Structure formats: C-alpha cells, structure tokens
C-alpha cells in the first residue's frame, strides 16, 4: 500500500504535465521519483539496520551479480 501511496500522486502529476505538452517534465518527474524512492527506500533501512541493529558491516555476495546485470540490459535493449 505504501508503494501505491507514493507512486499514484507522481503518476497523476506526470499525466497532468504531459497533457499540458511538457512531456520532458513528465519523464523527469517519473525518473526522479523512482530514483529517490529506490535510494531512500532501500538505502535508509539498510543503513539503519547495519548501523544500529546489527552493528556490523553487511556482506553483499556478488556471485550472481551478472545475472541481474544481464536482465537489466535485456530490458533496456528489448523495451
């Protein structure tokens, strides 16, 4: 429900400015909103958990990182 609560107002504002002929502003709004949501929504809880709850560095395994990178490039190329 939180994702819908933050994304719906951004989508509505993007639709409004796109109908006013400012498509670049609508795209910038959606990209900026998603980047902010991802950085704050993933980064802040991870920082709080590692700094105050676990009090030790998190180890991120990168064994299967190439699979995720491949999916991302595939989406960019085919869409």
PDB file of N, CA, C and O in Angstrom, chain B, residues numbered from 101:
ATOM      1  N   UNK B 101       0.799  -1.187   0.000  1.00  0.00           N
ATOM      2  CA  UNK B 101       0.000   0.000   0.000  1.00  0.00           C
ATOM      3  C   UNK B 101       0.854   1.269   0.000  1.00  0.00           C
ATOM      4  O   UNK B 101       0.454   2.304  -0.533  1.00  0.00           O
ATOM      5  N   UNK B 102       2.024   1.167   0.601  1.00  0.00           N
ATOM      6  CA  UNK B 102       2.898   2.340   0.655  1.00  0.00           C
ATOM      7  C   UNK B 102       3.377   2.712  -0.736  1.00  0.00           C
ATOM      8  O   UNK B 102       3.459   3.892  -1.077  1.00  0.00           O
ATOM      9  N   UNK B 103       3.699   1.690  -1.548  1.00  0.00           N
ATOM     10  CA  UNK B 103       4.173   1.974  -2.904  1.00  0.00           C
ATOM     11  C   UNK B 103       3.101   2.684  -3.715  1.00  0.00           C
ATOM     12  O   UNK B 103       3.399   3.625  -4.452  1.00  0.00           O
ATOM     13  N   UNK B 104       1.870   2.246  -3.587  1.00  0.00           N
ATOM     14  CA  UNK B 104       0.778   2.908  -4.312  1.00  0.00           C
ATOM     15  C   UNK B 104       0.567   4.317  -3.790  1.00  0.00           C
ATOM     16  O   UNK B 104       0.256   5.224  -4.562  1.00  0.00           O
ATOM     17  N   UNK B 105       0.731   4.508  -2.501  1.00  0.00           N
ATOM     18  CA  UNK B 105       0.534   5.823  -1.914  1.00  0.00           C
ATOM     19  C   UNK B 105       1.568   6.835  -2.348  1.00  0.00           C
ATOM     20  O   UNK B 105       1.292   8.035  -2.367  1.00  0.00           O
ATOM     21  N   UNK B 106       2.749   6.373  -2.693  1.00  0.00           N
ATOM     22  CA  UNK B 106       3.780   7.306  -3.159  1.00  0.00           C
ATOM     23  C   UNK B 106       3.830   7.412  -4.671  1.00  0.00           C
ATOM     24  O   UNK B 106       4.262   8.435  -5.201  1.00  0.00           O
ATOM     25  N   UNK B 107       3.400   6.379  -5.372  1.00  0.00           N
ATOM     26  CA  UNK B 107       3.506   6.387  -6.835  1.00  0.00           C
ATOM     27  C   UNK B 107       2.303   7.008  -7.523  1.00  0.00           C
ATOM     28  O   UNK B 107       2.455   7.625  -8.578  1.00  0.00           O
ATOM     29  N   UNK B 108       1.131   6.867  -6.965  1.00  0.00           N
ATOM     30  CA  UNK B 108      -0.074   7.394  -7.607  1.00  0.00           C
ATOM     31  C   UNK B 108      -0.029   8.919  -7.742  1.00  0.00           C
ATOM     32  O   UNK B 108      -0.336   9.423  -8.823  1.00  0.00           O
ATOM     33  N   UNK B 109       0.334   9.673  -6.712  1.00  0.00           N
ATOM     34  CA  UNK B 109       0.404  11.130  -6.897  1.00  0.00           C
ATOM     35  C   UNK B 109       1.446  11.542  -7.943  1.00  0.00           C
ATOM     36  O   UNK B 109       1.233  12.496  -8.692  1.00  0.00           O
ATOM     37  N   UNK B 110       2.563  10.825  -7.993  1.00  0.00           N
ATOM     38  CA  UNK B 110       3.580  11.128  -9.002  1.00  0.00           C
ATOM     39  C   UNK B 110       3.070  10.817 -10.408  1.00  0.00           C
ATOM     40  O   UNK B 110       3.325  11.568 -11.350  1.00  0.00           O
ATOM     41  N   UNK B 111       2.352   9.712 -10.539  1.00  0.00           N
ATOM     42  CA  UNK B 111       1.797   9.361 -11.849  1.00  0.00           C
ATOM     43  C   UNK B 111       0.753  10.387 -12.292  1.00  0.00           C
ATOM     44  O   UNK B 111       0.719  10.771 -13.461  1.00  0.00           O
ATOM     45  N   UNK B 112      -0.083  10.825 -11.381  1.00  0.00           N
ATOM     46  CA  UNK B 112      -1.118  11.817 -11.726  1.00  0.00           C
ATOM     47  C   UNK B 112      -0.470  13.136 -12.139  1.00  0.00           C
ATOM     48  O   UNK B 112      -0.888  13.754 -13.118  1.00  0.00           O
ATOM     49  N   UNK B 113       0.550  13.567 -11.397  1.00  0.00           N
ATOM     50  CA  UNK B 113       1.208  14.822 -11.777  1.00  0.00           C
ATOM     51  C   UNK B 113       1.936  14.686 -13.108  1.00  0.00           C
ATOM     52  O   UNK B 113       1.992  15.646 -13.876  1.00  0.00           O
ATOM     53  N   UNK B 114       2.494  13.512 -13.398  1.00  0.00           N
ATOM     54  CA  UNK B 114       3.137  13.300 -14.696  1.00  0.00           C
ATOM     55  C   UNK B 114       2.121  13.341 -15.829  1.00  0.00           C
ATOM     56  O   UNK B 114       2.404  13.883 -16.898  1.00  0.00           O
ATOM     57  N   UNK B 115       0.945  12.774 -15.605  1.00  0.00           N
ATOM     58  CA  UNK B 115      -0.110  12.795 -16.625  1.00  0.00           C
ATOM     59  C   UNK B 115      -0.578  14.230 -16.867  1.00  0.00           C
ATOM     60  O   UNK B 115      -0.805  14.626 -18.010  1.00  0.00           O
ATOM     61  N   UNK B 116      -0.719  14.998 -15.805  1.00  0.00           N
ATOM     62  CA  UNK B 116      -1.190  16.382 -15.947  1.00  0.00           C
ATOM     63  C   UNK B 116      -0.206  17.210 -16.755  1.00  0.00           C
ATOM     64  O   UNK B 116      -0.609  17.925 -17.672  1.00  0.00           O
ATOM     65  N   UNK B 117       1.083  17.126 -16.428  1.00  0.00           N
ATOM     66  CA  UNK B 117       2.051  17.943 -17.168  1.00  0.00           C
ATOM     67  C   UNK B 117       2.258  17.423 -18.582  1.00  0.00           C
ATOM     68  O   UNK B 117       2.581  18.203 -19.479  1.00  0.00           O
ATOM     69  N   UNK B 118       2.077  16.112 -18.806  1.00  0.00           N
ATOM     70  CA  UNK B 118       2.184  15.583 -20.170  1.00  0.00           C
ATOM     71  C   UNK B 118       1.045  16.094 -21.036  1.00  0.00           C
ATOM     72  O   UNK B 118       1.251  16.384 -22.215  1.00  0.00           O
ATOM     73  N   UNK B 119      -0.151  16.210 -20.474  1.00  0.00           N
ATOM     74  CA  UNK B 119      -1.296  16.739 -21.227  1.00  0.00           C
ATOM     75  C   UNK B 119      -1.152  18.222 -21.517  1.00  0.00           C
ATOM     76  O   UNK B 119      -1.766  18.745 -22.446  1.00  0.00           O
ATOM     77  N   UNK B 120      -0.337  18.898 -20.717  1.00  0.00           N
ATOM     78  CA  UNK B 120      -0.069  20.314 -20.964  1.00  0.00           C
ATOM     79  C   UNK B 120       1.042  20.500 -21.997  1.00  0.00           C
ATOM     80  O   UNK B 120       1.430  21.629 -22.294  1.00  0.00           O
ATOM     81  N   UNK B 121       1.545  19.414 -22.536  1.00  0.00           N
ATOM     82  CA  UNK B 121       2.563  19.498 -23.578  1.00  0.00           C
ATOM     83  C   UNK B 121       3.994  19.503 -23.064  1.00  0.00           C
ATOM     84  O   UNK B 121       4.922  19.791 -23.819  1.00  0.00           O
ATOM     85  N   UNK B 122       4.178  19.190 -21.804  1.00  0.00           N
ATOM     86  CA  UNK B 122       5.522  19.167 -21.230  1.00  0.00           C
ATOM     87  C   UNK B 122       5.921  17.727 -20.925  1.00  0.00           C
ATOM     88  O   UNK B 122       6.035  17.331 -19.766  1.00  0.00           O
ATOM     89  N   UNK B 123       6.130  16.953 -21.988  1.00  0.00           N
ATOM     90  CA  UNK B 123       6.470  15.545 -21.851  1.00  0.00           C
ATOM     91  C   UNK B 123       7.799  15.326 -21.172  1.00  0.00           C
ATOM     92  O   UNK B 123       7.969  14.367 -20.419  1.00  0.00           O
ATOM     93  N   UNK B 124       8.755  16.223 -21.437  1.00  0.00           N
ATOM     94  CA  UNK B 124      10.061  16.060 -20.801  1.00  0.00           C
ATOM     95  C   UNK B 124       9.973  16.222 -19.289  1.00  0.00           C
ATOM     96  O   UNK B 124      10.694  15.557 -18.545  1.00  0.00           O
ATOM     97  N   UNK B 125       9.098  17.097 -18.845  1.00  0.00           N
ATOM     98  CA  UNK B 125       8.910  17.283 -17.407  1.00  0.00           C
ATOM     99  C   UNK B 125       8.236  16.058 -16.784  1.00  0.00           C
ATOM    100  O   UNK B 125       8.539  15.694 -15.648  1.00  0.00           O
ATOM    101  N   UNK B 126       7.330  15.429 -17.519  1.00  0.00           N
ATOM    102  CA  UNK B 126       6.665  14.225 -17.015  1.00  0.00           C
ATOM    103  C   UNK B 126       7.656  13.073 -16.881  1.00  0.00           C
ATOM    104  O   UNK B 126       7.627  12.339 -15.893  1.00  0.00           O
ATOM    105  N   UNK B 127       8.529  12.914 -17.868  1.00  0.00           N
ATOM    106  CA  UNK B 127       9.535  11.849 -17.808  1.00  0.00           C
ATOM    107  C   UNK B 127      10.524  12.121 -16.679  1.00  0.00           C
ATOM    108  O   UNK B 127      10.877  11.212 -15.928  1.00  0.00           O
ATOM    109  N   UNK B 128      10.969  13.361 -16.560  1.00  0.00           N
ATOM    110  CA  UNK B 128      11.906  13.706 -15.495  1.00  0.00           C
ATOM    111  C   UNK B 128      11.283  13.482 -14.121  1.00  0.00           C
ATOM    112  O   UNK B 128      11.968  13.049 -13.193  1.00  0.00           O
ATOM    113  N   UNK B 129       9.993  13.773 -13.984  1.00  0.00           N
ATOM    114  CA  UNK B 129       9.306  13.562 -12.718  1.00  0.00           C
ATOM    115  C   UNK B 129       9.266  12.084 -12.362  1.00  0.00           C
ATOM    116  O   UNK B 129       9.533  11.712 -11.219  1.00  0.00           O
ATOM    117  N   UNK B 130       8.934  11.243 -13.331  1.00  0.00           N
ATOM    118  CA  UNK B 130       8.835   9.812 -13.029  1.00  0.00           C
ATOM    119  C   UNK B 130      10.204   9.204 -12.736  1.00  0.00           C
ATOM    120  O   UNK B 130      10.333   8.395 -11.817  1.00  0.00           O
ATOM    121  N   UNK B 131      11.221   9.579 -13.498  1.00  0.00           N
ATOM    122  CA  UNK B 131      12.563   9.038 -13.256  1.00  0.00           C
ATOM    123  C   UNK B 131      13.100   9.520 -11.914  1.00  0.00           C
ATOM    124  O   UNK B 131      13.617   8.729 -11.126  1.00  0.00           O
ATOM    125  N   UNK B 132      12.977  10.808 -11.658  1.00  0.00           N
ATOM    126  CA  UNK B 132      13.454  11.351 -10.392  1.00  0.00           C
ATOM    127  C   UNK B 132      12.736  10.760  -9.196  1.00  0.00           C
ATOM    128  O   UNK B 132      13.354  10.494  -8.166  1.00  0.00           O
ATOM    129  N   UNK B 133      11.446  10.555  -9.326  1.00  0.00           N
ATOM    130  CA  UNK B 133      10.675   9.980  -8.233  1.00  0.00           C
ATOM    131  C   UNK B 133      11.104   8.545  -7.960  1.00  0.00           C
ATOM    132  O   UNK B 133      11.255   8.149  -6.804  1.00  0.00           O
ATOM    133  N   UNK B 134      11.299   7.773  -9.010  1.00  0.00           N
ATOM    134  CA  UNK B 134      11.707   6.380  -8.824  1.00  0.00           C
ATOM    135  C   UNK B 134      13.115   6.279  -8.257  1.00  0.00           C
ATOM    136  O   UNK B 134      13.374   5.435  -7.400  1.00  0.00           O
ATOM    137  N   UNK B 135      14.021   7.120  -8.717  1.00  0.00           N
ATOM    138  CA  UNK B 135      15.381   7.101  -8.180  1.00  0.00           C
ATOM    139  C   UNK B 135      15.365   7.462  -6.702  1.00  0.00           C
ATOM    140  O   UNK B 135      16.033   6.814  -5.896  1.00  0.00           O
ATOM    141  N   UNK B 136      14.616   8.478  -6.346  1.00  0.00           N
ATOM    142  CA  UNK B 136      14.515   8.879  -4.936  1.00  0.00           C
ATOM    143  C   UNK B 136      13.908   7.758  -4.094  1.00  0.00           C
ATOM    144  O   UNK B 136      14.407   7.458  -3.010  1.00  0.00           O
ATOM    145  N   UNK B 137      12.827   7.134  -4.592  1.00  0.00           N
ATOM    146  CA  UNK B 137      12.185   6.058  -3.840  1.00  0.00           C
ATOM    147  C   UNK B 137      13.130   4.877  -3.635  1.00  0.00           C
ATOM    148  O   UNK B 137      13.174   4.296  -2.550  1.00  0.00           O
ATOM    149  N   UNK B 138      13.881   4.523  -4.666  1.00  0.00           N
ATOM    150  CA  UNK B 138      14.802   3.390  -4.556  1.00  0.00           C
ATOM    151  C   UNK B 138      15.946   3.712  -3.600  1.00  0.00           C
ATOM    152  O   UNK B 138      16.274   2.906  -2.729  1.00  0.00           O
ATOM    153  N   UNK B 139      16.552   4.880  -3.759  1.00  0.00           N
ATOM    154  CA  UNK B 139      17.676   5.226  -2.894  1.00  0.00           C
ATOM    155  C   UNK B 139      17.248   5.375  -1.441  1.00  0.00           C
ATOM    156  O   UNK B 139      17.937   4.896  -0.540  1.00  0.00           O
ATOM    157  N   UNK B 140      16.131   6.026  -1.207  1.00  0.00           N
ATOM    158  CA  UNK B 140      15.673   6.219   0.165  1.00  0.00           C
ATOM    159  C   UNK B 140      15.019   4.955   0.704  1.00  0.00           C
ATOM    160  O   UNK B 140      15.223   4.598   1.864  1.00  0.00           O
ATOM    161  N   UNK B 141      14.242   4.281  -0.119  1.00  0.00           N
ATOM    162  CA  UNK B 141      13.518   3.095   0.332  1.00  0.00           C
ATOM    163  C   UNK B 141      14.393   1.895   0.578  1.00  0.00           C
ATOM    164  O   UNK B 141      14.048   1.051   1.405  1.00  0.00           O
ATOM    165  N   UNK B 142      15.514   1.785  -0.110  1.00  0.00           N
ATOM    166  CA  UNK B 142      16.436   0.679   0.125  1.00  0.00           C
ATOM    167  C   UNK B 142      17.638   1.096   0.968  1.00  0.00           C
ATOM    168  O   UNK B 142      18.072   0.354   1.848  1.00  0.00           O
ATOM    169  N   UNK B 143      18.166   2.272   0.700  1.00  0.00           N
ATOM    170  CA  UNK B 143      19.383   2.704   1.369  1.00  0.00           C
ATOM    171  C   UNK B 143      19.203   3.049   2.833  1.00  0.00           C
ATOM    172  O   UNK B 143      20.021   2.661   3.667  1.00  0.00           O
ATOM    173  N   UNK B 144      18.151   3.767   3.154  1.00  0.00           N
ATOM    174  CA  UNK B 144      17.950   4.193   4.539  1.00  0.00           C
ATOM    175  C   UNK B 144      17.679   3.018   5.481  1.00  0.00           C
ATOM    176  O   UNK B 144      18.310   2.950   6.535  1.00  0.00           O
ATOM    177  N   UNK B 145      16.778   2.094   5.159  1.00  0.00           N
ATOM    178  CA  UNK B 145      16.595   0.950   6.067  1.00  0.00           C
ATOM    179  C   UNK B 145      17.849   0.088   6.200  1.00  0.00           C
ATOM    180  O   UNK B 145      18.140  -0.430   7.279  1.00  0.00           O
ATOM    181  N   UNK B 146      18.595  -0.065   5.094  1.00  0.00           N
ATOM    182  CA  UNK B 146      19.821  -0.852   5.153  1.00  0.00           C
ATOM    183  C   UNK B 146      20.837  -0.170   6.063  1.00  0.00           C
ATOM    184  O   UNK B 146      21.500  -0.835   6.859  1.00  0.00           O
ATOM    185  N   UNK B 147      20.963   1.145   5.952  1.00  0.00           N
ATOM    186  CA  UNK B 147      21.885   1.888   6.810  1.00  0.00           C
ATOM    187  C   UNK B 147      21.477   1.779   8.275  1.00  0.00           C
ATOM    188  O   UNK B 147      22.318   1.538   9.141  1.00  0.00           O
ATOM    189  N   UNK B 148      20.194   1.956   8.551  1.00  0.00           N
ATOM    190  CA  UNK B 148      19.727   1.895   9.936  1.00  0.00           C
ATOM    191  C   UNK B 148      19.961   0.506  10.519  1.00  0.00           C
ATOM    192  O   UNK B 148      20.406   0.366  11.658  1.00  0.00           O
ATOM    193  N   UNK B 149      19.653  -0.529   9.717  1.00  0.00           N
ATOM    194  CA  UNK B 149      19.839  -1.894  10.217  1.00  0.00           C
ATOM    195  C   UNK B 149      21.306  -2.204  10.472  1.00  0.00           C
ATOM    196  O   UNK B 149      21.646  -2.796  11.496  1.00  0.00           O
ATOM    197  N   UNK B 150      22.174  -1.811   9.554  1.00  0.00           N
ATOM    198  CA  UNK B 150      23.588  -2.137   9.743  1.00  0.00           C
ATOM    199  C   UNK B 150      24.253  -1.248  10.785  1.00  0.00           C
ATOM    200  O   UNK B 150      25.202  -1.686  11.433  1.00  0.00           O
ATOM    201  N   UNK B 151      23.793  -0.025  10.967  1.00  0.00           N
ATOM    202  CA  UNK B 151      24.439   0.881  11.917  1.00  0.00           C
ATOM    203  C   UNK B 151      23.924   0.713  13.345  1.00  0.00           C
ATOM    204  O   UNK B 151      24.689   0.841  14.301  1.00  0.00           O
ATOM    205  N   UNK B 152      22.630   0.428  13.490  1.00  0.00           N
ATOM    206  CA  UNK B 152      22.057   0.440  14.834  1.00  0.00           C
ATOM    207  C   UNK B 152      21.557  -0.919  15.313  1.00  0.00           C
ATOM    208  O   UNK B 152      21.545  -1.173  16.517  1.00  0.00           O
ATOM    209  N   UNK B 153      21.145  -1.796  14.401  1.00  0.00           N
ATOM    210  CA  UNK B 153      20.585  -3.078  14.822  1.00  0.00           C
ATOM    211  C   UNK B 153      21.663  -4.151  14.884  1.00  0.00           C
ATOM    212  O   UNK B 153      21.891  -4.745  15.938  1.00  0.00           O
ATOM    213  N   UNK B 154      22.332  -4.404  13.748  1.00  0.00           N
ATOM    214  CA  UNK B 154      23.325  -5.474  13.691  1.00  0.00           C
ATOM    215  C   UNK B 154      24.707  -5.005  14.130  1.00  0.00           C
ATOM    216  O   UNK B 154      25.509  -5.804  14.613  1.00  0.00           O
ATOM    217  N   UNK B 155      24.987  -3.723  13.967  1.00  0.00           N
ATOM    218  CA  UNK B 155      26.239  -3.091  14.376  1.00  0.00           C
ATOM    219  C   UNK B 155      27.476  -3.762  13.790  1.00  0.00           C
ATOM    220  O   UNK B 155      28.527  -3.822  14.428  1.00  0.00           O
ATOM    221  N   UNK B 156      27.334  -4.262  12.572  1.00  0.00           N
ATOM    222  CA  UNK B 156      28.467  -4.821  11.841  1.00  0.00           C
ATOM    223  C   UNK B 156      28.207  -4.626  10.357  1.00  0.00           C
ATOM    224  O   UNK B 156      27.053  -4.503   9.946  1.00  0.00           O
ATOM    225  N   UNK B 157      29.249  -4.595   9.552  1.00  0.00           N
ATOM    226  CA  UNK B 157      29.050  -4.377   8.116  1.00  0.00           C
ATOM    227  C   UNK B 157      28.271  -5.527   7.479  1.00  0.00           C
ATOM    228  O   UNK B 157      28.405  -6.686   7.872  1.00  0.00           O
ATOM    229  N   UNK B 158      27.462  -5.178   6.499  1.00  0.00           N
ATOM    230  CA  UNK B 158      26.736  -6.191   5.743  1.00  0.00           C
ATOM    231  C   UNK B 158      27.621  -6.714   4.623  1.00  0.00           C
ATOM    232  O   UNK B 158      28.301  -5.947   3.942  1.00  0.00           O
ATOM    233  N   UNK B 159      27.602  -8.000   4.447  1.00  0.00           N
ATOM    234  CA  UNK B 159      28.375  -8.622   3.371  1.00  0.00           C
ATOM    235  C   UNK B 159      27.430  -8.881   2.212  1.00  0.00           C
ATOM    236  O   UNK B 159      26.433  -9.589   2.356  1.00  0.00           O
ATOM    237  N   UNK B 160      27.746  -8.307   1.071  1.00  0.00           N
ATOM    238  CA  UNK B 160      26.922  -8.466  -0.123  1.00  0.00           C
ATOM    239  C   UNK B 160      27.630  -9.430  -1.058  1.00  0.00           C
ATOM    240  O   UNK B 160      28.739  -9.158  -1.516  1.00  0.00           O
ATOM    241  N   UNK B 161      26.995 -10.541  -1.335  1.00  0.00           N
ATOM    242  CA  UNK B 161      27.587 -11.531  -2.241  1.00  0.00           C
ATOM    243  C   UNK B 161      27.359 -11.081  -3.674  1.00  0.00           C
ATOM    244  O   UNK B 161      26.263 -10.654  -4.039  1.00  0.00           O
ATOM    245  N   UNK B 162      28.398 -11.180  -4.472  1.00  0.00           N
ATOM    246  CA  UNK B 162      28.311 -10.749  -5.865  1.00  0.00           C
ATOM    247  C   UNK B 162      28.494 -11.912  -6.830  1.00  0.00           C
ATOM    248  O   UNK B 162      28.836 -11.704  -7.994  1.00  0.00           O
ATOM    249  N   UNK B 163      28.269 -13.132  -6.356  1.00  0.00           N
ATOM    250  CA  UNK B 163      28.443 -14.302  -7.218  1.00  0.00           C
ATOM    251  C   UNK B 163      27.488 -14.272  -8.410  1.00  0.00           C
ATOM    252  O   UNK B 163      27.892 -14.554  -9.538  1.00  0.00           O
ATOM    253  N   UNK B 164      26.244 -13.937  -8.167  1.00  0.00           N
ATOM    254  CA  UNK B 164      25.221 -13.962  -9.218  1.00  0.00           C
ATOM    255  C   UNK B 164      24.887 -12.574  -9.734  1.00  0.00           C
ATOM    256  O   UNK B 164      23.809 -12.363 -10.290  1.00  0.00           O
ATOM    257  N   UNK B 165      25.783 -11.641  -9.562  1.00  0.00           N
ATOM    258  CA  UNK B 165      25.529 -10.266  -9.982  1.00  0.00           C
ATOM    259  C   UNK B 165      25.342 -10.157 -11.489  1.00  0.00           C
ATOM    260  O   UNK B 165      24.548  -9.339 -11.954  1.00  0.00           O
ATOM    261  N   UNK B 166      26.055 -10.966 -12.255  1.00  0.00           N
ATOM    262  CA  UNK B 166      25.971 -10.892 -13.713  1.00  0.00           C
ATOM    263  C   UNK B 166      24.592 -11.279 -14.236  1.00  0.00           C
ATOM    264  O   UNK B 166      24.183 -10.820 -15.302  1.00  0.00           O
ATOM    265  N   UNK B 167      23.883 -12.107 -13.507  1.00  0.00           N
ATOM    266  CA  UNK B 167      22.524 -12.472 -13.929  1.00  0.00           C
ATOM    267  C   UNK B 167      21.610 -11.247 -13.859  1.00  0.00           C
ATOM    268  O   UNK B 167      20.853 -10.984 -14.793  1.00  0.00           O
ATOM    269  N   UNK B 168      21.679 -10.505 -12.767  1.00  0.00           N
ATOM    270  CA  UNK B 168      20.879  -9.285 -12.638  1.00  0.00           C
ATOM    271  C   UNK B 168      21.255  -8.233 -13.658  1.00  0.00           C
ATOM    272  O   UNK B 168      20.387  -7.559 -14.212  1.00  0.00           O
ATOM    273  N   UNK B 169      22.555  -8.087 -13.911  1.00  0.00           N
ATOM    274  CA  UNK B 169      23.013  -7.131 -14.924  1.00  0.00           C
ATOM    275  C   UNK B 169      22.507  -7.536 -16.294  1.00  0.00           C
ATOM    276  O   UNK B 169      22.099  -6.684 -17.083  1.00  0.00           O
ATOM    277  N   UNK B 170      22.527  -8.827 -16.584  1.00  0.00           N
ATOM    278  CA  UNK B 170      22.013  -9.314 -17.867  1.00  0.00           C
ATOM    279  C   UNK B 170      20.532  -9.026 -18.043  1.00  0.00           C
ATOM    280  O   UNK B 170      20.097  -8.621 -19.121  1.00  0.00           O
ATOM    281  N   UNK B 171      19.755  -9.235 -16.979  1.00  0.00           N
ATOM    282  CA  UNK B 171      18.325  -8.920 -17.046  1.00  0.00           C
ATOM    283  C   UNK B 171      18.094  -7.429 -17.280  1.00  0.00           C
ATOM    284  O   UNK B 171      17.234  -7.052 -18.076  1.00  0.00           O
ATOM    285  N   UNK B 172      18.855  -6.583 -16.593  1.00  0.00           N
ATOM    286  CA  UNK B 172      18.693  -5.139 -16.772  1.00  0.00           C
ATOM    287  C   UNK B 172      19.007  -4.711 -18.195  1.00  0.00           C
ATOM    288  O   UNK B 172      18.252  -3.945 -18.794  1.00  0.00           O
ATOM    289  N   UNK B 173      20.114  -5.199 -18.742  1.00  0.00           N
ATOM    290  CA  UNK B 173      20.450  -4.859 -20.124  1.00  0.00           C
ATOM    291  C   UNK B 173      19.428  -5.423 -21.098  1.00  0.00           C
ATOM    292  O   UNK B 173      19.108  -4.785 -22.101  1.00  0.00           O
ATOM    293  N   UNK B 174      18.911  -6.621 -20.809  1.00  0.00           N
ATOM    294  CA  UNK B 174      17.889  -7.196 -21.671  1.00  0.00           C
ATOM    295  C   UNK B 174      16.621  -6.353 -21.712  1.00  0.00           C
ATOM    296  O   UNK B 174      16.028  -6.167 -22.775  1.00  0.00           O
ATOM    297  N   UNK B 175      16.212  -5.850 -20.568  1.00  0.00           N
ATOM    298  CA  UNK B 175      15.028  -4.985 -20.518  1.00  0.00           C
ATOM    299  C   UNK B 175      15.276  -3.702 -21.291  1.00  0.00           C
ATOM    300  O   UNK B 175      14.409  -3.249 -22.039  1.00  0.00           O
ATOM    301  N   UNK B 176      16.449  -3.114 -21.117  1.00  0.00           N
ATOM    302  CA  UNK B 176      16.762  -1.862 -21.816  1.00  0.00           C
ATOM    303  C   UNK B 176      16.808  -2.085 -23.318  1.00  0.00           C
ATOM    304  O   UNK B 176      16.312  -1.255 -24.079  1.00  0.00           O
ATOM    305  N   UNK B 177      17.385  -3.173 -23.749  1.00  0.00           N
ATOM    306  CA  UNK B 177      17.520  -3.425 -25.198  1.00  0.00           C
ATOM    307  C   UNK B 177      16.172  -3.757 -25.831  1.00  0.00           C
ATOM    308  O   UNK B 177      15.848  -3.240 -26.900  1.00  0.00           O
ATOM    309  N   UNK B 178      15.381  -4.615 -25.183  1.00  0.00           N
ATOM    310  CA  UNK B 178      14.147  -5.087 -25.811  1.00  0.00           C
ATOM    311  C   UNK B 178      12.953  -4.154 -25.599  1.00  0.00           C
ATOM    312  O   UNK B 178      11.949  -4.280 -26.301  1.00  0.00           O
ATOM    313  N   UNK B 179      13.041  -3.238 -24.664  1.00  0.00           N
ATOM    314  CA  UNK B 179      11.925  -2.312 -24.482  1.00  0.00           C
ATOM    315  C   UNK B 179      12.268  -1.009 -25.151  1.00  0.00           C
ATOM    316  O   UNK B 179      11.468  -0.073 -25.126  1.00  0.00           O
TER     317      UNK B 179
END
